[in-house]
Amino acid sequence: MADDVFISYARATEAEAIRIAAALDDLGYEVWRDDQLAAHEEFSDVIQQRLEAARAVVVLWSREAVKSQWVRSEANRARAESKLVQVNVDGVALPMPFDQIHCANLRGWRGEPDAPGWLQTLKSVAKLANPDKAAHTPRKIAARSTFSAVSDKPSLAVLPFANLSGDPEQDYFIDGLMEEIVTALTPIRTLFVIAASSSLALKGLAITPVEAAEKLGVRYVLEGSVRKAGDRVRVSAKIIDAHRGAQIWADRFDDWLGDIFALQDSVAASVAGVAEFSVQGAEAQISLARPTTDLRSYDLYLRALVEFRTYQRESMYRALEMLDRAIEMDPQYALALSLAAGAHAIIMQFHWSEDLAGHGMKAFELLKRSLQTGSDNPQVLANAAMAFWATGDTNTAMPLADRAVALNPGSSWALLAAAQVRSAMGDLDKAEDYVVRSMHLDPLSPNRNLQLGILAAVRFAQRRFEEVVEICREWITLANHPTSVGMLASTQGHLGEAGGAGQALALLAELSPMTWSEIAALLYRQPEHRALFLEGMGMAEKLQGVAAPAGAK
């Protein structure tokens, strides 16, 4: 079981851990990190065994890592055994006594084999793990590209387009144009495309395309601008190879606003046709499906999507009002139908109405209509899967989610829907695989609260409670609702954290009349996982003496 290298890191820097592990693996080292933990294994026991067996322990220090009891404990053990190799991935100040030990600087490292910080890291690893390699540390890593830690495909991000119209009210329209271009490119199997939502998270930041590429972990970026004057639209776009800092393609498109979909076709086809990607322009044209022929309905859908993604009660009702108007204009608009179904399901799920049955009936009616017109649209299928899951019908949700992934394996949202259903059904390994892939594709996602929620549910069922607390704290800052707060309360109950458990139970009672059993049923369909959740809630109650809601037991 002896490994050359053990990698210690906080969950937020998993992409960096993957990159470092892959580079070391390419050099012939045996590397272990916690993604290799089998579902049946006890987390703490395996960690201790692997730490003891490893010849070198590489600790990735980050803002999250310095706060993590797990990372600091692993670093302490490695320091005591004189096998600690420290790297700093975001410039954080190291805690004592680790600030007295040399630490390599890997901030912004994307895999460059001759980067000074990486060469320092290799020298230390080689000296500890294999002294024979120390004198001739390789200068080049052959098997992986600088920008291919997550995918071996050419990687691309479409950056937020600049609004040159002088009208801030057009921002939502321009963002929607960018998202449609991403939608056109994503199904192309020879490309690895970052989700539009992560790219939009960079909107307004004063960073260069190269810096944006580093932040998103891609080699190529497509950036552009939109100038709208009356009924005319001009789109300028260019592709930059961030690795070389060189522009490899540029073009300009002028068209009438009424023919915006043809404009999207032209941009997508031109990007796909760039020789660097070895993709035919026809693939982009084939992959683009017309969401609706009514631009007013499309406008309302884009506005509703912004409200929907907040997952707050008032915003959900605002989204539903816009979607109702969009559907009235175009009754066959499958995306709007499926998103409206999801809004009704969420309102019912969190008891945000006095008429839960009415919202449930409306959700099922809209789902039926959306699937009649959008059965081959991965986004519609993913929306429908999430809505069916929220209503408790996982048997219907699962094949829809699986089909969405099969049709578009590069869709972060399809993977997230599949992860949600798999987690609820107890297929923890598959759920973990899907949610991690979703996070890689969409690292700055507005759906991060869902990503964190699914990851927390998986880790909880695996009894990795310390990790769940860390995940829940970020989750709650993004979505303060019954499932996030309930998960934190149950986890802190299992850990015996009286103060935190009491606060979480009190907050849960304020948020919703949902019972503990209802929350458990929402998170899990497997009896043993529900029982584990309710056991933690009972422990939290005993720790703080907080009365359970009626019907919770």
Coordinates of C-alpha atoms in Angstrom, one line a residue:
M1 CA 0.0 0.0 0.0
A2 CA 3.0 2.3 0.1
D3 CA 2.7 5.5 -2.0
D4 CA 5.4 7.9 -3.1
V5 CA 3.2 10.9 -2.5
F6 CA 0.2 11.8 -0.4
I7 CA -1.6 15.1 -1.5
S8 CA -3.4 17.1 1.2
Y9 CA -5.7 19.9 0.1
A10 CA -9.0 21.8 0.8
R11 CA -12.0 20.9 -1.3
A12 CA -12.0 24.4 -3.0
T13 CA -8.6 23.6 -4.6
E14 CA -9.5 20.2 -6.0
A15 CA -8.7 21.3 -9.5
E16 CA -5.1 22.3 -8.4
A17 CA -4.8 18.9 -6.6
I18 CA -5.8 17.1 -9.7
R19 CA -3.3 19.0 -11.8
I20 CA -0.4 18.3 -9.4
A21 CA -1.4 14.7 -9.0
A22 CA -1.6 14.2 -12.8
A23 CA 1.9 15.8 -13.3
L24 CA 3.5 13.6 -10.6
D25 CA 1.8 10.5 -12.0
D26 CA 3.2 11.3 -15.4
L27 CA 6.7 11.3 -13.9
G28 CA 6.1 7.8 -12.5
Y29 CA 5.3 8.6 -8.9
E30 CA 2.6 6.6 -7.1
V31 CA 0.2 9.4 -5.9
W32 CA -2.8 9.1 -3.5
R33 CA -5.5 11.7 -2.7
D34 CA -8.9 11.2 -1.2
D35 CA -10.8 10.7 -4.5
Q36 CA -9.4 7.1 -4.4
L37 CA -11.2 6.3 -1.2
A38 CA -13.7 3.5 -1.7
A39 CA -17.3 4.0 -0.6
H40 CA -17.1 1.3 2.1
E41 CA -13.8 2.5 3.7
E42 CA -13.7 4.5 6.9
F43 CA -12.3 7.9 6.0
S44 CA -10.2 8.7 9.0
D45 CA -8.6 5.2 9.2
V46 CA -7.6 5.2 5.5
I47 CA -6.2 8.8 5.8
Q48 CA -4.0 7.8 8.7
Q49 CA -2.8 4.6 6.9
R50 CA -2.0 6.5 3.7
L51 CA -0.2 9.3 5.6
E52 CA 2.0 6.9 7.4
A53 CA 2.8 4.9 4.3
A54 CA 3.6 7.9 2.0
R55 CA 7.2 9.0 1.5
A56 CA 6.3 12.6 0.8
V57 CA 3.3 14.6 1.8
V58 CA 2.5 17.5 -0.6
V59 CA 0.3 20.1 1.2
L60 CA -1.6 22.6 -0.9
W61 CA -1.9 25.7 1.2
S62 CA -4.9 28.0 0.3
R63 CA -7.3 30.3 2.1
E64 CA -9.5 27.3 2.7
A65 CA -6.7 25.0 3.7
V66 CA -5.4 27.2 6.5
K67 CA -8.8 27.0 8.1
S68 CA -9.2 23.2 7.6
Q69 CA -8.5 21.0 10.6
W70 CA -7.9 18.1 8.3
V71 CA -5.2 19.8 6.2
R72 CA -3.5 21.3 9.3
S73 CA -3.5 17.9 11.0
E74 CA -2.1 16.1 7.9
A75 CA 0.6 18.9 7.6
N76 CA 1.5 18.5 11.3
R77 CA 2.0 14.7 10.9
A78 CA 4.1 15.2 7.8
R79 CA 6.2 17.8 9.5
A80 CA 6.8 15.6 12.5
E81 CA 8.0 12.8 10.2
S82 CA 10.2 15.1 8.1
K83 CA 8.3 14.4 4.9
L84 CA 6.4 17.7 4.4
V85 CA 6.5 19.4 0.9
Q86 CA 4.6 22.7 1.0
V87 CA 3.1 24.6 -2.0
N88 CA 1.1 27.8 -1.9
V89 CA -1.7 28.0 -4.6
D90 CA -3.3 31.3 -3.9
G91 CA -0.8 33.5 -2.0
V92 CA -2.3 32.9 1.5
A93 CA -0.2 33.7 4.6
L94 CA 0.8 30.3 6.1
P95 CA -0.1 29.6 9.7
M96 CA 2.5 28.9 12.4
P97 CA 4.8 26.9 12.5
F98 CA 4.5 26.2 8.7
D99 CA 5.5 29.8 7.9
Q100 CA 9.0 28.9 9.1
I101 CA 9.4 26.1 6.5
H102 CA 10.2 26.7 2.8
C103 CA 7.0 26.7 0.6
A104 CA 7.0 26.6 -3.2
N105 CA 4.9 29.2 -5.0
L106 CA 2.5 27.6 -7.4
R107 CA 0.0 30.4 -7.6
G108 CA -1.5 30.4 -11.0
W109 CA 0.4 27.3 -12.1
R110 CA -1.3 25.6 -15.0
G111 CA 1.2 22.7 -15.5
E112 CA 4.2 24.5 -17.0
P113 CA 7.1 22.0 -16.6
D114 CA 9.8 24.6 -16.2
A115 CA 8.0 26.9 -13.7
P116 CA 10.4 27.7 -10.8
G117 CA 7.9 26.8 -8.2
W118 CA 7.2 23.5 -9.9
L119 CA 10.9 22.6 -10.2
Q120 CA 11.3 23.4 -6.5
T121 CA 8.4 21.1 -5.7
L122 CA 9.8 18.3 -7.9
K123 CA 13.2 18.6 -6.2
S124 CA 11.7 18.1 -2.8
V125 CA 9.4 15.3 -3.8
A126 CA 12.2 13.5 -5.6
K127 CA 14.5 13.8 -2.6
L128 CA 11.9 12.3 -0.2
A129 CA 10.1 9.8 -2.4
N130 CA 12.9 8.6 -4.6
P131 CA 16.5 9.9 -4.0
D132 CA 17.6 8.4 -7.3
K133 CA 15.5 11.0 -9.1
A134 CA 16.6 14.0 -7.2
A135 CA 19.8 14.6 -9.2
H136 CA 18.0 14.5 -12.6
T137 CA 14.5 15.8 -12.1
P138 CA 12.9 15.9 -15.6
R139 CA 12.5 19.3 -17.1
K140 CA 9.5 18.3 -19.2
I141 CA 6.2 16.6 -18.6
A142 CA 5.3 14.7 -21.7
A143 CA 1.9 13.1 -21.3
R144 CA -0.3 16.1 -20.5
S145 CA -0.8 19.5 -22.0
T146 CA -0.4 22.6 -19.8
F147 CA -4.2 23.3 -20.0
S148 CA -5.5 19.7 -19.9
A149 CA -5.6 18.7 -16.2
V150 CA -9.4 18.0 -16.4
S151 CA -9.8 17.1 -20.1
D152 CA -7.5 16.0 -22.9
K153 CA -9.6 18.0 -25.3
P154 CA -8.7 21.6 -26.4
S155 CA -10.3 23.8 -23.8
L156 CA -12.3 27.0 -24.5
A157 CA -14.1 29.6 -22.4
V158 CA -16.5 32.2 -24.0
L159 CA -15.9 35.4 -22.0
P160 CA -18.7 37.9 -21.3
F161 CA -19.2 40.1 -24.3
A162 CA -18.7 43.9 -23.9
N163 CA -21.8 46.0 -24.2
L164 CA -20.9 48.9 -26.6
S165 CA -24.4 50.1 -27.0
G166 CA -24.3 52.5 -24.0
D167 CA -27.5 51.0 -22.6
P168 CA -27.0 48.9 -19.4
E169 CA -30.6 47.6 -19.9
Q170 CA -29.2 45.5 -22.8
D171 CA -26.8 43.6 -20.6
Y172 CA -29.1 40.7 -20.1
F173 CA -29.7 40.4 -23.8
I174 CA -25.9 40.4 -24.5
D175 CA -25.3 37.8 -21.8
G176 CA -28.0 35.7 -23.3
L177 CA -26.3 35.9 -26.7
M178 CA -23.0 34.7 -25.2
E179 CA -24.8 31.8 -23.5
E180 CA -26.4 30.7 -26.7
I181 CA -23.0 30.6 -28.4
V182 CA -21.7 28.4 -25.5
T183 CA -24.8 26.2 -26.0
A184 CA -24.0 25.8 -29.6
L185 CA -20.4 24.8 -28.9
T186 CA -20.9 22.5 -25.9
P187 CA -22.2 19.4 -27.7
I188 CA -19.2 19.3 -30.0
R189 CA -17.4 16.3 -28.6
T190 CA -13.9 17.4 -29.7
L191 CA -14.1 20.5 -27.4
F192 CA -14.0 21.0 -23.7
V193 CA -16.2 24.2 -23.1
I194 CA -16.5 25.9 -19.8
A195 CA -20.1 26.7 -18.8
A196 CA -21.3 30.2 -19.6
S197 CA -22.3 30.8 -16.0
S198 CA -18.7 30.5 -14.8
S199 CA -17.6 32.8 -17.5
L200 CA -20.3 35.3 -16.5
A201 CA -18.9 35.3 -13.0
L202 CA -15.9 37.3 -14.4
K203 CA -18.1 40.0 -15.8
G204 CA -17.0 43.4 -14.8
L205 CA -13.6 42.3 -13.5
A206 CA -10.5 44.2 -14.7
I207 CA -8.6 41.1 -16.0
T208 CA -7.0 40.3 -19.3
P209 CA -8.1 37.4 -21.5
V210 CA -4.9 35.5 -20.4
E211 CA -5.8 36.0 -16.7
A212 CA -9.3 34.9 -17.4
A213 CA -8.0 31.7 -19.1
E214 CA -5.8 31.0 -16.0
K215 CA -8.7 31.5 -13.6
L216 CA -11.0 29.2 -15.6
G217 CA -8.3 26.7 -16.5
V218 CA -8.5 26.8 -20.3
R219 CA -6.1 27.4 -23.1
Y220 CA -8.4 29.3 -25.5
V221 CA -10.8 32.2 -24.8
L222 CA -13.4 33.7 -27.1
E223 CA -14.0 37.3 -26.3
G224 CA -16.1 39.9 -28.1
S225 CA -18.4 42.9 -28.1
V226 CA -21.9 43.7 -29.2
R227 CA -23.1 47.0 -30.5
K228 CA -26.8 47.4 -30.9
A229 CA -28.2 50.4 -32.8
G230 CA -31.9 50.3 -33.6
D231 CA -32.7 47.1 -35.3
R232 CA -29.1 46.3 -36.2
V233 CA -26.6 44.3 -34.2
R234 CA -22.9 44.1 -34.8
V235 CA -20.9 41.3 -33.0
S236 CA -17.1 41.4 -33.0
A237 CA -15.3 38.3 -31.8
K238 CA -11.8 36.8 -31.6
I239 CA -10.1 33.7 -30.2
I240 CA -6.9 34.1 -28.2
D241 CA -4.5 31.3 -27.4
A242 CA -3.7 32.2 -23.8
H243 CA -0.8 29.8 -23.7
R244 CA 1.0 31.8 -26.4
G245 CA -0.7 35.1 -25.9
A246 CA -1.6 35.2 -29.6
Q247 CA -4.8 35.9 -31.5
I248 CA -5.6 33.0 -33.8
W249 CA -9.0 34.1 -35.2
A250 CA -11.2 37.2 -35.5
D251 CA -14.3 38.1 -37.3
R252 CA -17.3 40.5 -37.3
F253 CA -20.9 39.8 -37.9
D254 CA -23.7 42.3 -38.8
D255 CA -27.3 41.4 -38.9
W256 CA -30.8 42.5 -38.1
L257 CA -32.0 41.9 -34.6
G258 CA -34.9 39.9 -35.9
D259 CA -32.5 37.3 -37.2
I260 CA -30.4 36.9 -34.1
F261 CA -30.4 33.1 -34.3
A262 CA -28.8 33.2 -37.7
L263 CA -26.2 35.5 -36.2
Q264 CA -25.6 33.0 -33.4
D265 CA -25.2 30.2 -36.1
S266 CA -22.6 32.3 -37.9
V267 CA -20.5 33.0 -34.8
A268 CA -20.7 29.4 -33.6
A269 CA -19.9 27.9 -37.0
S270 CA -16.9 30.2 -37.4
V271 CA -15.4 29.3 -34.0
A272 CA -16.0 25.6 -34.6
G273 CA -14.3 25.9 -37.9
V274 CA -11.0 27.1 -36.5
A275 CA -8.4 24.6 -37.5
E276 CA -6.8 24.5 -34.0
F277 CA -9.9 22.7 -32.7
S278 CA -10.2 20.3 -35.7
V279 CA -14.0 20.8 -35.7
Q280 CA -16.2 21.3 -38.7
G281 CA -18.4 24.3 -38.7
A282 CA -21.3 22.1 -39.6
E283 CA -21.2 20.5 -36.2
A284 CA -21.9 23.8 -34.5
Q285 CA -24.8 24.4 -36.9
I286 CA -26.3 21.0 -36.2
S287 CA -25.9 21.4 -32.5
L288 CA -27.8 24.7 -32.3
A289 CA -31.5 24.2 -31.7
R290 CA -33.9 27.1 -32.0
P291 CA -35.3 27.7 -28.4
T292 CA -38.2 29.8 -29.7
T293 CA -39.2 31.8 -32.7
D294 CA -40.6 34.6 -30.6
L295 CA -37.9 37.1 -29.5
R296 CA -40.2 38.6 -26.8
S297 CA -40.6 35.2 -25.2
Y298 CA -36.9 34.6 -25.4
D299 CA -36.3 38.0 -23.7
L300 CA -38.6 37.0 -20.8
Y301 CA -37.0 33.6 -20.5
L302 CA -33.5 35.2 -20.1
R303 CA -34.9 37.6 -17.4
A304 CA -36.6 34.7 -15.6
L305 CA -33.4 32.6 -15.6
V306 CA -31.6 35.3 -13.7
E307 CA -34.3 35.3 -11.0
F308 CA -34.6 31.5 -10.9
R309 CA -30.9 31.0 -10.2
T310 CA -31.1 32.9 -6.9
Y311 CA -33.2 30.1 -5.4
Q312 CA -35.0 32.7 -3.1
R313 CA -38.7 32.7 -2.5
E314 CA -39.6 36.1 -3.9
S315 CA -37.2 35.7 -6.9
M316 CA -38.8 32.3 -7.7
Y317 CA -42.3 33.9 -7.9
R318 CA -40.9 36.7 -10.1
A319 CA -39.3 34.1 -12.4
L320 CA -42.6 32.2 -12.6
E321 CA -44.5 35.4 -13.6
M322 CA -42.1 36.1 -16.4
L323 CA -42.2 32.4 -17.6
D324 CA -46.0 32.4 -17.6
R325 CA -45.9 35.4 -20.0
A326 CA -43.2 33.8 -22.1
I327 CA -45.3 30.6 -22.4
E328 CA -48.4 32.6 -23.2
M329 CA -46.5 34.1 -26.2
D330 CA -45.1 30.8 -27.3
P331 CA -47.0 27.8 -25.9
Q332 CA -44.4 25.3 -27.4
Y333 CA -41.3 26.9 -25.8
A334 CA -39.9 23.8 -24.1
L335 CA -37.1 25.5 -22.1
A336 CA -39.6 28.0 -20.6
L337 CA -42.1 25.2 -19.9
S338 CA -39.5 23.1 -18.1
L339 CA -38.1 26.0 -16.1
A340 CA -41.6 27.0 -15.0
A341 CA -42.2 23.4 -13.9
G342 CA -39.0 23.6 -11.9
A343 CA -40.2 26.9 -10.2
H344 CA -43.5 25.3 -9.2
A345 CA -41.6 22.2 -7.9
I346 CA -39.2 24.3 -5.8
I347 CA -42.1 26.3 -4.3
M348 CA -43.8 23.1 -3.4
Q349 CA -40.6 21.5 -2.1
F350 CA -39.9 24.3 0.4
H351 CA -43.5 24.9 1.4
W352 CA -43.4 28.4 0.0
S353 CA -47.2 28.4 -0.6
E354 CA -50.5 27.6 1.0
D355 CA -51.5 25.6 -2.0
L356 CA -48.7 23.0 -2.4
A357 CA -51.0 20.5 -4.2
G358 CA -51.8 23.2 -6.8
H359 CA -48.2 23.9 -7.5
G360 CA -47.5 20.2 -7.8
M361 CA -50.3 19.7 -10.3
K362 CA -49.1 22.7 -12.3
A363 CA -45.5 21.3 -12.3
F364 CA -46.6 18.0 -13.7
E365 CA -48.8 19.7 -16.4
L366 CA -45.8 21.9 -17.5
L367 CA -43.4 18.9 -17.5
K368 CA -45.7 16.9 -19.8
R369 CA -45.9 19.8 -22.2
S370 CA -42.1 20.5 -22.2
L371 CA -41.3 16.9 -22.9
Q372 CA -43.7 16.7 -25.8
T373 CA -41.8 19.5 -27.6
G374 CA -38.3 19.2 -26.1
S375 CA -37.6 15.5 -25.6
D376 CA -34.2 15.7 -27.4
N377 CA -33.0 18.9 -25.8
P378 CA -30.5 18.1 -23.0
Q379 CA -31.3 21.3 -21.0
V380 CA -35.0 20.6 -21.1
L381 CA -34.4 17.0 -20.0
A382 CA -32.2 18.2 -17.1
N383 CA -34.7 20.8 -16.0
A384 CA -37.4 18.1 -16.1
A385 CA -35.3 15.6 -14.1
M386 CA -34.7 18.2 -11.4
A387 CA -38.4 19.1 -11.2
F388 CA -39.4 15.4 -11.0
W389 CA -36.8 14.9 -8.3
A390 CA -38.1 17.9 -6.3
T391 CA -41.6 16.4 -6.4
G392 CA -40.3 13.1 -5.1
D393 CA -40.6 11.2 -8.4
T394 CA -37.0 9.9 -8.7
N395 CA -38.0 6.9 -10.8
T396 CA -39.1 9.3 -13.6
A397 CA -36.2 11.7 -13.0
M398 CA -33.4 9.2 -13.4
P399 CA -33.9 8.2 -17.0
L400 CA -34.4 11.8 -18.0
A401 CA -31.2 12.9 -16.3
D402 CA -29.3 10.0 -17.8
R403 CA -30.5 10.9 -21.3
A404 CA -29.5 14.5 -20.8
V405 CA -26.0 13.4 -20.0
A406 CA -25.9 11.0 -22.9
L407 CA -27.0 13.7 -25.3
N408 CA -24.6 16.3 -23.9
P409 CA -21.9 14.9 -21.7
G410 CA -20.2 18.4 -21.6
S411 CA -23.2 20.0 -20.0
S412 CA -22.6 21.0 -16.4
W413 CA -26.3 21.4 -15.7
A414 CA -27.1 17.9 -17.1
L415 CA -24.4 16.4 -14.9
L416 CA -25.7 18.3 -11.9
A417 CA -29.2 16.9 -12.5
A418 CA -27.9 13.4 -12.8
A419 CA -25.8 13.8 -9.7
Q420 CA -28.8 15.0 -7.7
V421 CA -30.9 12.0 -8.7
R422 CA -28.1 9.5 -8.1
S423 CA -27.3 11.0 -4.7
A424 CA -31.0 10.7 -3.6
M425 CA -31.1 7.1 -4.8
G426 CA -28.0 6.2 -2.9
D427 CA -25.6 5.7 -5.9
L428 CA -22.9 7.7 -4.1
D429 CA -20.0 6.9 -6.4
K430 CA -21.8 7.9 -9.5
A431 CA -23.3 11.0 -7.8
E432 CA -19.8 12.1 -6.7
D433 CA -18.4 11.5 -10.2
Y434 CA -21.1 13.6 -11.8
V435 CA -21.0 16.5 -9.3
V436 CA -17.2 16.8 -9.5
R437 CA -17.3 16.8 -13.3
S438 CA -20.0 19.5 -13.1
M439 CA -17.8 21.6 -10.8
H440 CA -14.8 21.2 -13.2
L441 CA -16.9 22.3 -16.2
D442 CA -18.5 25.2 -14.3
P443 CA -16.1 26.2 -11.5
L444 CA -17.7 29.7 -10.9
S445 CA -21.3 28.5 -11.3
P446 CA -24.4 30.4 -10.1
N447 CA -25.6 26.9 -9.4
R448 CA -22.7 26.4 -6.9
N449 CA -25.2 26.1 -4.1
L450 CA -26.7 23.0 -5.8
Q451 CA -23.2 21.6 -6.5
L452 CA -22.3 22.1 -2.8
G453 CA -25.6 20.6 -1.6
I454 CA -25.1 17.4 -3.6
L455 CA -21.5 17.1 -2.6
A456 CA -22.5 17.6 1.1
A457 CA -25.2 14.9 0.8
V458 CA -22.8 12.5 -0.7
R459 CA -20.1 13.2 1.9
F460 CA -22.7 12.9 4.7
A461 CA -23.8 9.5 3.6
Q462 CA -20.1 8.5 3.5
R463 CA -19.9 9.7 7.1
R464 CA -17.2 12.3 6.2
F465 CA -18.7 14.7 8.7
E466 CA -15.8 17.1 9.1
E467 CA -15.8 17.8 5.4
V468 CA -19.6 18.2 5.4
V469 CA -19.4 21.0 7.9
E470 CA -16.9 22.9 5.7
I471 CA -19.1 22.4 2.6
C472 CA -22.3 23.4 4.5
R473 CA -20.8 26.7 5.7
E474 CA -20.2 27.8 2.1
W475 CA -23.5 26.3 1.0
I476 CA -25.5 28.3 3.5
T477 CA -23.9 31.6 2.5
L478 CA -25.2 30.9 -1.0
A479 CA -28.6 29.3 -0.2
N480 CA -30.0 29.7 3.3
H481 CA -32.8 27.2 3.1
P482 CA -34.1 24.1 5.0
T483 CA -31.9 21.5 3.3
S484 CA -28.6 23.4 3.8
V485 CA -29.3 24.4 7.4
G486 CA -30.8 20.9 8.2
M487 CA -27.7 19.2 6.8
L488 CA -25.4 21.4 9.0
A489 CA -27.5 20.7 12.1
S490 CA -27.5 17.0 11.6
T491 CA -23.7 16.9 10.8
Q492 CA -22.9 19.0 13.9
G493 CA -25.1 16.7 15.9
H494 CA -23.0 13.7 14.8
L495 CA -19.8 15.6 15.7
G496 CA -21.1 16.7 19.1
E497 CA -20.8 20.4 18.3
A498 CA -23.4 21.8 20.7
G499 CA -23.2 25.5 19.9
G500 CA -23.4 25.2 16.2
A501 CA -26.0 22.5 16.3
G502 CA -28.3 24.6 18.5
Q503 CA -28.0 27.6 16.2
A504 CA -28.7 25.6 13.1
L505 CA -31.8 24.0 14.7
A506 CA -33.1 27.4 15.8
L507 CA -32.5 28.9 12.3
L508 CA -34.2 25.8 10.7
A509 CA -37.3 26.4 12.8
E510 CA -37.5 30.0 11.5
L511 CA -37.0 29.1 7.8
S512 CA -39.7 26.6 7.1
P513 CA -42.5 24.5 8.7
M514 CA -40.9 21.4 7.1
T515 CA -40.3 18.5 9.5
W516 CA -37.0 16.8 9.9
S517 CA -38.5 13.7 8.2
E518 CA -39.6 15.8 5.2
I519 CA -36.1 17.2 4.8
A520 CA -34.6 13.7 5.1
A521 CA -36.9 12.4 2.4
L522 CA -36.0 15.3 0.2
L523 CA -32.3 14.6 0.5
Y524 CA -32.4 10.8 0.5
R525 CA -34.6 7.9 -0.8
Q526 CA -32.5 5.2 0.9
P527 CA -33.8 4.3 4.4
E528 CA -30.3 4.0 5.9
H529 CA -29.3 7.5 4.7
R530 CA -32.6 9.0 6.0
A531 CA -32.0 7.3 9.4
L532 CA -28.4 8.6 9.5
F533 CA -29.8 12.2 8.9
L534 CA -32.5 11.9 11.6
E535 CA -30.0 10.3 14.0
G536 CA -27.9 13.4 13.7
M537 CA -30.9 15.7 14.2
G538 CA -31.8 13.8 17.3
M539 CA -28.2 14.2 18.6
A540 CA -28.3 17.9 17.9
E541 CA -31.6 18.2 19.8
K542 CA -30.1 16.4 22.8
L543 CA -27.0 18.6 22.7
Q544 CA -29.0 21.8 22.9
G545 CA -32.4 20.8 24.2
V546 CA -34.2 22.2 21.1
A547 CA -37.7 20.8 20.6
A548 CA -38.3 19.0 17.4
P549 CA -41.1 20.2 15.0
A550 CA -44.3 18.3 15.3
G551 CA -44.3 15.1 13.3
A552 CA -40.5 15.1 12.9
K553 CA -40.1 11.7 14.5

